[in-house]
Short mmCIF file of C-alpha atoms in Angstrom, two decimals:
data_model
loop_
_atom_site.label_atom_id
_atom_site.label_comp_id
_atom_site.label_asym_id
_atom_site.label_seq_id
_atom_site.Cartn_x
_atom_site.Cartn_y
_atom_site.Cartn_z
CA MET A 1 -7.55 -2.79 -28.82
CA ASP A 2 -8.73 -0.64 -25.91
CA ASP A 3 -5.59 -1.52 -23.96
CA GLN A 4 -3.34 -0.41 -26.81
CA PHE A 5 -5.26 2.80 -27.32
CA GLN A 6 -5.11 3.63 -23.63
CA TYR A 7 -1.39 2.80 -23.45
CA TYR A 8 -0.41 5.06 -26.34
CA SER A 9 -2.78 7.84 -25.29
CA ARG A 10 -1.29 7.86 -21.80
CA LYS A 11 2.26 7.66 -23.14
CA LEU A 12 1.72 10.82 -25.19
CA GLN A 13 0.52 12.61 -22.05
CA TYR A 14 3.97 12.16 -20.50
CA GLU A 15 6.41 12.41 -23.41
CA ILE A 16 7.10 14.89 -26.18
CA ASP A 17 9.57 14.92 -29.07
CA ALA A 18 11.60 17.87 -30.33
CA ALA A 19 9.35 18.58 -33.32
CA ASP A 20 6.21 18.66 -31.18
CA LEU A 21 7.95 20.84 -28.60
CA MET A 22 8.96 23.36 -31.24
CA HIS A 23 5.45 23.27 -32.71
CA ILE A 24 3.75 24.09 -29.42
CA LEU A 25 6.29 26.84 -28.73
CA LYS A 26 5.30 28.43 -32.05
CA THR A 27 1.61 28.27 -31.13
CA GLY A 28 2.21 30.44 -28.08
CA LYS A 29 1.27 27.82 -25.49
CA LYS A 30 2.94 28.50 -22.17
CA VAL A 31 5.88 26.09 -21.95
CA VAL A 32 8.94 26.11 -19.72
CA ILE A 33 11.83 23.94 -20.89
CA VAL A 34 13.75 22.58 -17.91
CA ASP A 35 17.31 21.33 -18.18
CA ALA A 36 17.45 18.86 -15.30
CA ARG A 37 21.23 18.29 -15.54
CA SER A 38 23.97 20.00 -13.57
CA PRO A 39 24.53 23.76 -13.93
CA GLU A 40 27.90 23.03 -15.58
CA ALA A 41 26.29 20.87 -18.27
CA PHE A 42 23.71 23.61 -18.87
CA LEU A 43 26.44 26.25 -19.30
CA ASN A 44 28.22 24.05 -21.83
CA GLU A 45 25.18 23.45 -24.02
CA HIS A 46 21.42 23.70 -23.69
CA ILE A 47 18.19 24.21 -25.58
CA PRO A 48 17.56 27.91 -26.27
CA GLY A 49 15.16 29.40 -23.76
CA ALA A 50 15.62 26.56 -21.28
CA ILE A 51 16.12 27.14 -17.59
CA SER A 52 18.68 25.28 -15.53
CA PHE A 53 16.96 23.45 -12.70
CA PRO A 54 18.86 20.30 -11.66
CA HIS A 55 16.56 17.49 -10.57
CA ARG A 56 18.47 17.18 -7.28
CA GLN A 57 17.33 20.70 -6.37
CA MET A 58 13.60 20.25 -7.05
CA TYR A 59 11.73 20.51 -3.78
CA GLU A 60 8.53 22.17 -2.64
CA HIS A 61 10.41 25.22 -1.34
CA THR A 62 12.53 25.59 -4.52
CA THR A 63 9.59 25.26 -6.90
CA ASP A 64 7.23 27.64 -5.13
CA VAL A 65 8.23 30.42 -7.54
CA LEU A 66 7.26 28.37 -10.61
CA ALA A 67 4.00 29.10 -12.39
CA ARG A 68 1.30 26.45 -12.11
CA ASP A 69 -0.47 27.26 -15.38
CA VAL A 70 2.25 26.17 -17.80
CA LEU A 71 3.55 22.93 -19.27
CA TYR A 72 7.03 21.96 -18.08
CA VAL A 73 9.22 19.91 -20.42
CA THR A 74 12.24 18.29 -18.80
CA TYR A 75 15.32 17.10 -20.63
CA CYS A 76 18.83 15.82 -20.02
CA ASP A 77 21.63 14.50 -22.27
CA GLY A 78 19.60 11.69 -23.79
CA ILE A 79 19.08 7.97 -23.58
CA GLY A 80 22.09 7.33 -21.32
CA CYS A 81 20.92 9.89 -18.76
CA ASN A 82 17.86 9.84 -16.52
CA ALA A 83 17.96 13.36 -15.08
CA SER A 84 14.93 14.31 -17.20
CA THR A 85 12.96 11.37 -15.81
CA LYS A 86 13.92 12.26 -12.25
CA GLY A 87 13.05 15.91 -12.87
CA ALA A 88 9.70 15.02 -14.44
CA LEU A 89 8.92 12.75 -11.51
CA GLN A 90 9.76 15.46 -8.97
CA LEU A 91 7.72 18.12 -10.76
CA ALA A 92 4.76 15.78 -11.23
CA ARG A 93 4.93 14.79 -7.56
CA LEU A 94 4.76 18.48 -6.70
CA GLY A 95 1.66 18.97 -8.84
CA PHE A 96 3.05 20.44 -12.06
CA GLU A 97 1.99 19.45 -15.58
CA VAL A 98 5.14 17.94 -17.07
CA ARG A 99 6.35 15.99 -20.06
CA GLU A 100 9.75 14.46 -20.72
CA LEU A 101 11.61 15.29 -23.94
CA ILE A 102 12.25 12.03 -25.78
CA GLY A 103 15.96 11.59 -26.50
CA GLY A 104 16.92 14.73 -24.62
CA LEU A 105 19.50 17.16 -25.93
CA ASP A 106 21.05 14.49 -28.15
CA TRP A 107 17.91 13.86 -30.22
CA PHE A 108 17.02 17.55 -30.18
CA LYS A 109 20.32 18.21 -31.99
CA ARG A 110 19.92 15.17 -34.28
CA ASP A 111 16.61 16.63 -35.44
CA GLY A 112 18.57 19.71 -36.54
CA TYR A 113 17.61 22.21 -33.86
CA ALA A 114 20.17 24.75 -32.68
CA THR A 115 21.56 24.83 -29.16
CA GLU A 116 23.41 27.48 -27.20
CA GLY A 117 26.13 27.55 -24.58
CA LEU A 118 29.91 27.54 -24.30
CA LEU A 119 30.34 24.31 -26.28
CA ALA A 120 27.35 24.62 -28.63
CA PRO A 121 28.13 24.21 -32.33
CA THR A 122 28.64 27.54 -34.07
CA GLN A 123 27.30 26.40 -37.44
CA PRO A 124 23.85 27.83 -38.08
CA VAL A 125 21.02 25.38 -38.56
CA THR A 126 19.78 25.70 -42.12
CA GLU A 127 17.11 23.02 -42.21
CA VAL A 128 15.34 21.10 -39.52
CA VAL A 129 14.64 17.57 -40.66
CA CYS A 130 12.16 15.60 -38.63
CA ALA A 131 11.30 12.06 -39.57
CA CYS A 132 7.95 12.01 -37.77
#
């Protein structure tokens, strides 16, 4: 049982879902949402408040302006994309506290949260339905 407990405890230290992300944003905790995809993908659609920081551009000299006292949450398109994993790895390697958004932008939208950008849906979100 100890092995299972440790596994799931550690897993939750590195991942976050959309509902938990939105909850901690509402609590006022310092969080920076990082879109680790290309700048073009970010312009087309992204999570509101996110910053565009492609994983291929994350180096010590490009992250020196980032605050060290916040939680960084990386995301990409979703299951078929690993930019969020690569971004989380780079930020963790550079000493930042980071979690990866489970399911990325795809699951964020499936949970009913609004997005913004050139290709974002224009229909307002009326109810967020989370199954967790």
